[in-house]
């Protein structure tokens, strides 16, 4: 069968508009398309392929588990799931893990748990969920309504209720909104989709303090920031603030779909038998791959390597900017970076992405004004250099029209 981009239009629901390029294989941070054109991958499958493509440790884990057992359902537990849960709890504040298959599902579980906890422990009136403008928490109806872009949740009929928003990094607005009726606050410690925006130290500490004051649970959505992305295993670990519930997905499986919601024993106790579940959650194949990814990422070598690589990217962007004057700033942390276009190029992030693809570089955008980079955490240094060279050519193309 001839597989072309046109086939997408004829057989797929039109909710995406993918690139003309159809990649067929990848190795490390290089990818090849149907015509054998090579790309350097600065996108990493949107912060998912934390160890690049076909990392040997992940391929081995997949093949090994593939010959053992693929699926059981939650009628029975399995070894990979329990090993992974033990490793996650050993490495974080959490004591308990719930496995899901996507970031949205992990967030859905976190929000349901928070509502149940408030009903069990406090009173029926404590149901308000607060989240932040521009935040992204997934596409189920509950999580997309909690997300801070109404455009994504509009047009589907009545929305889940008791959800309020205020601006990120605006502690006064948050303080005005939170009360004893607040059951939970969901936030990204560094907003990804919203434009690569870090929480200020005062803000994140203030949010924690106000949650404590009003007995509201603090949920960190680390779906994008987690598993080494910012240079620590989880972003909260370098921020001096510990959440009550944390969600992790994207990089957790290094390219295999898996997610987790993690929390303390006390809070977890409220998801009693039968209250929530998932057919695939804790699937042995997914957990085996995720265990290999987790073991590989959670090392001093990989985590400090993220910080070294961040510097190379920042130096590269600064050199390009000195020559072409396109960015107002470079935001983010670790290998979750956003080059923000200055006023001359306002709203044109997509043009840079398209030009990059032409020059053999995969990149991302975050909104219309930020070019986003979320490469493999172990991207080879020479691939960073080559990718930046290609990016510079793309920048030159956009400038020269
Ligand atoms: C990607 C993302 C999600 C949604 O994850 P899915 O796996 O697409 O459901 C949720 N929260 C954040 C912060 C994300 O970046």
Tab-separated table of N, CA, C and O in Angstrom, residues 134-137 168-169 187-200 203-204 220-226 229-231 235-236 238-239 310 314 331-338 366 372 374:
chain	number	residue	atom	x	y	z
A	134	UNK	N	-3.814	29.700	30.750
A	134	UNK	CA	-2.797	29.168	29.834
A	134	UNK	C	-2.307	27.770	30.210
A	134	UNK	O	-1.486	27.195	29.499
A	135	UNK	N	-2.762	27.219	31.333
A	135	UNK	CA	-2.277	25.881	31.699
A	135	UNK	C	-2.877	24.834	30.771
A	135	UNK	O	-3.914	25.062	30.137
A	136	UNK	N	-2.213	23.706	30.678
A	136	UNK	CA	-2.724	22.586	29.880
A	136	UNK	C	-2.679	21.319	30.721
A	136	UNK	O	-1.645	20.995	31.298
A	137	UNK	N	-3.830	20.631	30.800
A	137	UNK	CA	-3.874	19.439	31.639
A	137	UNK	C	-4.456	18.228	30.926
A	137	UNK	O	-4.726	17.217	31.563
A	168	UNK	N	-1.355	32.824	36.175
A	168	UNK	CA	-0.155	32.179	36.718
A	168	UNK	C	0.794	33.281	37.191
A	168	UNK	O	0.871	34.351	36.575
A	169	UNK	N	1.484	33.034	38.267
A	169	UNK	CA	2.446	34.005	38.825
A	169	UNK	C	1.792	35.260	39.379
A	169	UNK	O	2.475	36.248	39.627
A	187	UNK	N	-1.563	22.699	39.130
A	187	UNK	CA	-0.646	23.581	38.399
A	187	UNK	C	0.542	22.842	37.821
A	187	UNK	O	0.980	21.826	38.355
A	188	UNK	N	1.039	23.361	36.708
A	188	UNK	CA	2.319	22.917	36.169
A	188	UNK	C	3.398	23.746	36.862
A	188	UNK	O	3.302	24.978	36.864
A	189	UNK	N	4.440	23.127	37.408
A	189	UNK	CA	5.499	23.931	38.031
A	189	UNK	C	6.251	24.787	37.006
A	189	UNK	O	6.901	25.757	37.368
A	190	UNK	N	6.130	24.410	35.744
A	190	UNK	CA	6.643	25.230	34.642
A	190	UNK	C	5.644	24.988	33.514
A	190	UNK	O	5.486	23.841	33.058
A	191	UNK	N	4.933	26.031	33.092
A	191	UNK	CA	3.915	25.830	32.054
A	191	UNK	C	4.569	25.496	30.715
A	191	UNK	O	5.447	26.221	30.256
A	192	UNK	N	4.128	24.390	30.113
A	192	UNK	CA	4.702	23.944	28.842
A	192	UNK	C	3.937	24.482	27.651
A	192	UNK	O	4.353	25.464	27.022
A	193	UNK	N	2.791	23.865	27.365
A	193	UNK	CA	1.989	24.260	26.196
A	193	UNK	C	1.675	25.753	26.208
A	193	UNK	O	1.551	26.371	25.154
A	194	UNK	N	1.530	26.326	27.388
A	194	UNK	CA	1.139	27.728	27.522
A	194	UNK	C	2.214	28.713	27.103
A	194	UNK	O	1.972	29.920	27.077
A	195	UNK	N	3.441	28.231	26.827
A	195	UNK	CA	4.477	29.138	26.349
A	195	UNK	C	5.801	29.060	27.094
A	195	UNK	O	6.605	29.977	27.013
A	196	UNK	N	6.057	27.977	27.821
A	196	UNK	CA	7.315	27.785	28.572
A	196	UNK	C	7.481	28.934	29.578
A	196	UNK	O	8.306	29.847	29.415
A	197	UNK	N	6.660	28.885	30.608
A	197	UNK	CA	6.657	29.944	31.612
A	197	UNK	C	6.944	29.329	32.984
A	197	UNK	O	6.191	28.487	33.476
A	198	UNK	N	8.052	29.739	33.588
A	198	UNK	CA	8.421	29.219	34.905
A	198	UNK	C	7.594	29.911	35.982
A	198	UNK	O	7.261	31.092	35.856
A	199	UNK	N	7.298	29.161	37.040
A	199	UNK	CA	6.664	29.772	38.206
A	199	UNK	C	7.740	30.518	38.984
A	199	UNK	O	8.844	30.007	39.159
A	200	UNK	N	7.418	31.707	39.443
A	200	UNK	CA	8.391	32.406	40.293
A	200	UNK	C	8.424	31.700	41.643
A	200	UNK	O	7.469	31.039	42.057
A	203	UNK	N	5.730	32.809	44.000
A	203	UNK	CA	4.409	32.341	43.602
A	203	UNK	C	4.208	30.891	44.039
A	203	UNK	O	3.223	30.555	44.704
A	204	UNK	N	5.152	30.034	43.681
A	204	UNK	CA	4.942	28.603	43.943
A	204	UNK	C	4.936	28.332	45.454
A	204	UNK	O	4.131	27.549	45.957
A	220	UNK	N	0.564	18.843	41.420
A	220	UNK	CA	1.510	19.277	40.389
A	220	UNK	C	1.336	18.392	39.166
A	220	UNK	O	1.483	17.171	39.252
A	221	UNK	N	1.028	19.024	38.058
A	221	UNK	CA	0.990	18.319	36.783
A	221	UNK	C	2.406	18.374	36.208
A	221	UNK	O	2.833	19.387	35.661
A	222	UNK	N	3.127	17.262	36.395
A	222	UNK	CA	4.503	17.175	35.870
A	222	UNK	C	4.546	16.270	34.637
A	222	UNK	O	5.544	15.602	34.375
A	223	UNK	N	3.440	16.271	33.904
A	223	UNK	CA	3.375	15.428	32.706
A	223	UNK	C	4.480	15.823	31.720
A	223	UNK	O	5.103	14.960	31.100
A	224	UNK	N	4.729	17.130	31.602
A	224	UNK	CA	5.777	17.572	30.669
A	224	UNK	C	7.119	17.800	31.361
A	224	UNK	O	8.172	17.574	30.773
A	225	UNK	N	7.095	18.240	32.617
A	225	UNK	CA	8.346	18.582	33.315
A	225	UNK	C	9.022	17.379	33.961
A	225	UNK	O	10.188	17.472	34.346
A	226	UNK	N	8.291	16.277	34.097
A	226	UNK	CA	8.800	15.143	34.860
A	226	UNK	C	9.815	14.276	34.136
A	226	UNK	O	10.043	14.422	32.942
A	229	UNK	N	13.297	16.048	32.710
A	229	UNK	CA	13.187	17.106	31.697
A	229	UNK	C	13.861	18.412	32.121
A	229	UNK	O	14.501	19.081	31.312
A	230	UNK	N	13.682	18.813	33.395
A	230	UNK	CA	14.252	20.102	33.814
A	230	UNK	C	15.609	19.940	34.507
A	230	UNK	O	16.150	20.907	35.037
A	231	UNK	N	16.122	18.712	34.529
A	231	UNK	CA	17.443	18.493	35.121
A	231	UNK	C	17.409	17.863	36.506
A	231	UNK	O	18.450	17.535	37.072
A	235	UNK	N	10.498	18.237	38.616
A	235	UNK	CA	10.800	19.669	38.751
A	235	UNK	C	10.622	20.133	40.195
A	235	UNK	O	11.371	20.978	40.675
A	236	UNK	N	9.628	19.564	40.912
A	236	UNK	CA	9.358	20.033	42.278
A	236	UNK	C	10.587	19.881	43.171
A	236	UNK	O	10.776	20.633	44.129
A	238	UNK	N	13.591	20.620	42.767
A	238	UNK	CA	14.514	21.759	42.812
A	238	UNK	C	13.796	23.064	43.143
A	238	UNK	O	14.403	24.121	43.104
A	239	UNK	N	12.506	22.964	43.452
A	239	UNK	CA	11.741	24.187	43.695
A	239	UNK	C	11.453	24.424	45.176
A	239	UNK	O	10.915	25.458	45.550
A	310	UNK	N	21.524	22.003	28.311
A	310	UNK	CA	20.774	23.267	28.351
A	310	UNK	C	21.712	24.431	28.011
A	310	UNK	O	21.360	25.312	27.224
A	314	UNK	N	21.399	27.167	25.074
A	314	UNK	CA	21.303	28.605	25.363
A	314	UNK	C	22.408	29.382	24.658
A	314	UNK	O	22.164	30.448	24.083
A	331	UNK	N	13.319	31.082	27.416
A	331	UNK	CA	12.739	30.710	28.702
A	331	UNK	C	12.824	29.211	28.929
A	331	UNK	O	13.050	28.440	28.000
A	332	UNK	N	12.559	28.824	30.175
A	332	UNK	CA	12.464	27.408	30.494
A	332	UNK	C	13.631	26.913	31.309
A	332	UNK	O	14.435	27.705	31.813
A	333	UNK	N	13.699	25.602	31.457
A	333	UNK	CA	14.720	25.001	32.307
A	333	UNK	C	15.087	23.638	31.761
A	333	UNK	O	14.220	22.917	31.260
A	334	UNK	N	16.362	23.285	31.901
A	334	UNK	CA	16.808	21.988	31.419
A	334	UNK	C	16.597	21.886	29.927
A	334	UNK	O	16.949	22.794	29.167
A	335	UNK	N	15.971	20.810	29.489
A	335	UNK	CA	15.707	20.633	28.066
A	335	UNK	C	14.223	20.827	27.740
A	335	UNK	O	13.651	20.124	26.916
A	336	UNK	N	13.640	21.797	28.424
A	336	UNK	CA	12.295	22.298	28.116
A	336	UNK	C	12.479	23.793	27.902
A	336	UNK	O	12.400	24.590	28.831
A	337	UNK	N	12.826	24.156	26.663
A	337	UNK	CA	13.254	25.520	26.385
A	337	UNK	C	12.346	26.173	25.346
A	337	UNK	O	11.864	25.514	24.421
A	338	UNK	N	12.139	27.468	25.501
A	338	UNK	CA	11.322	28.223	24.563
A	338	UNK	C	12.051	29.477	24.125
A	338	UNK	O	12.439	30.293	24.958
A	366	UNK	N	5.075	26.554	21.020
A	366	UNK	CA	4.189	26.610	22.190
A	366	UNK	C	3.434	27.909	22.022
A	366	UNK	O	3.955	28.985	22.321
A	372	UNK	N	9.536	25.962	20.599
A	372	UNK	CA	9.804	25.109	21.762
A	372	UNK	C	10.745	23.976	21.387
A	372	UNK	O	10.628	23.405	20.307
A	374	UNK	N	12.254	20.330	22.978
A	374	UNK	CA	12.211	19.299	24.020
A	374	UNK	C	12.919	18.040	23.500
A	374	UNK	O	12.296	17.005	23.301
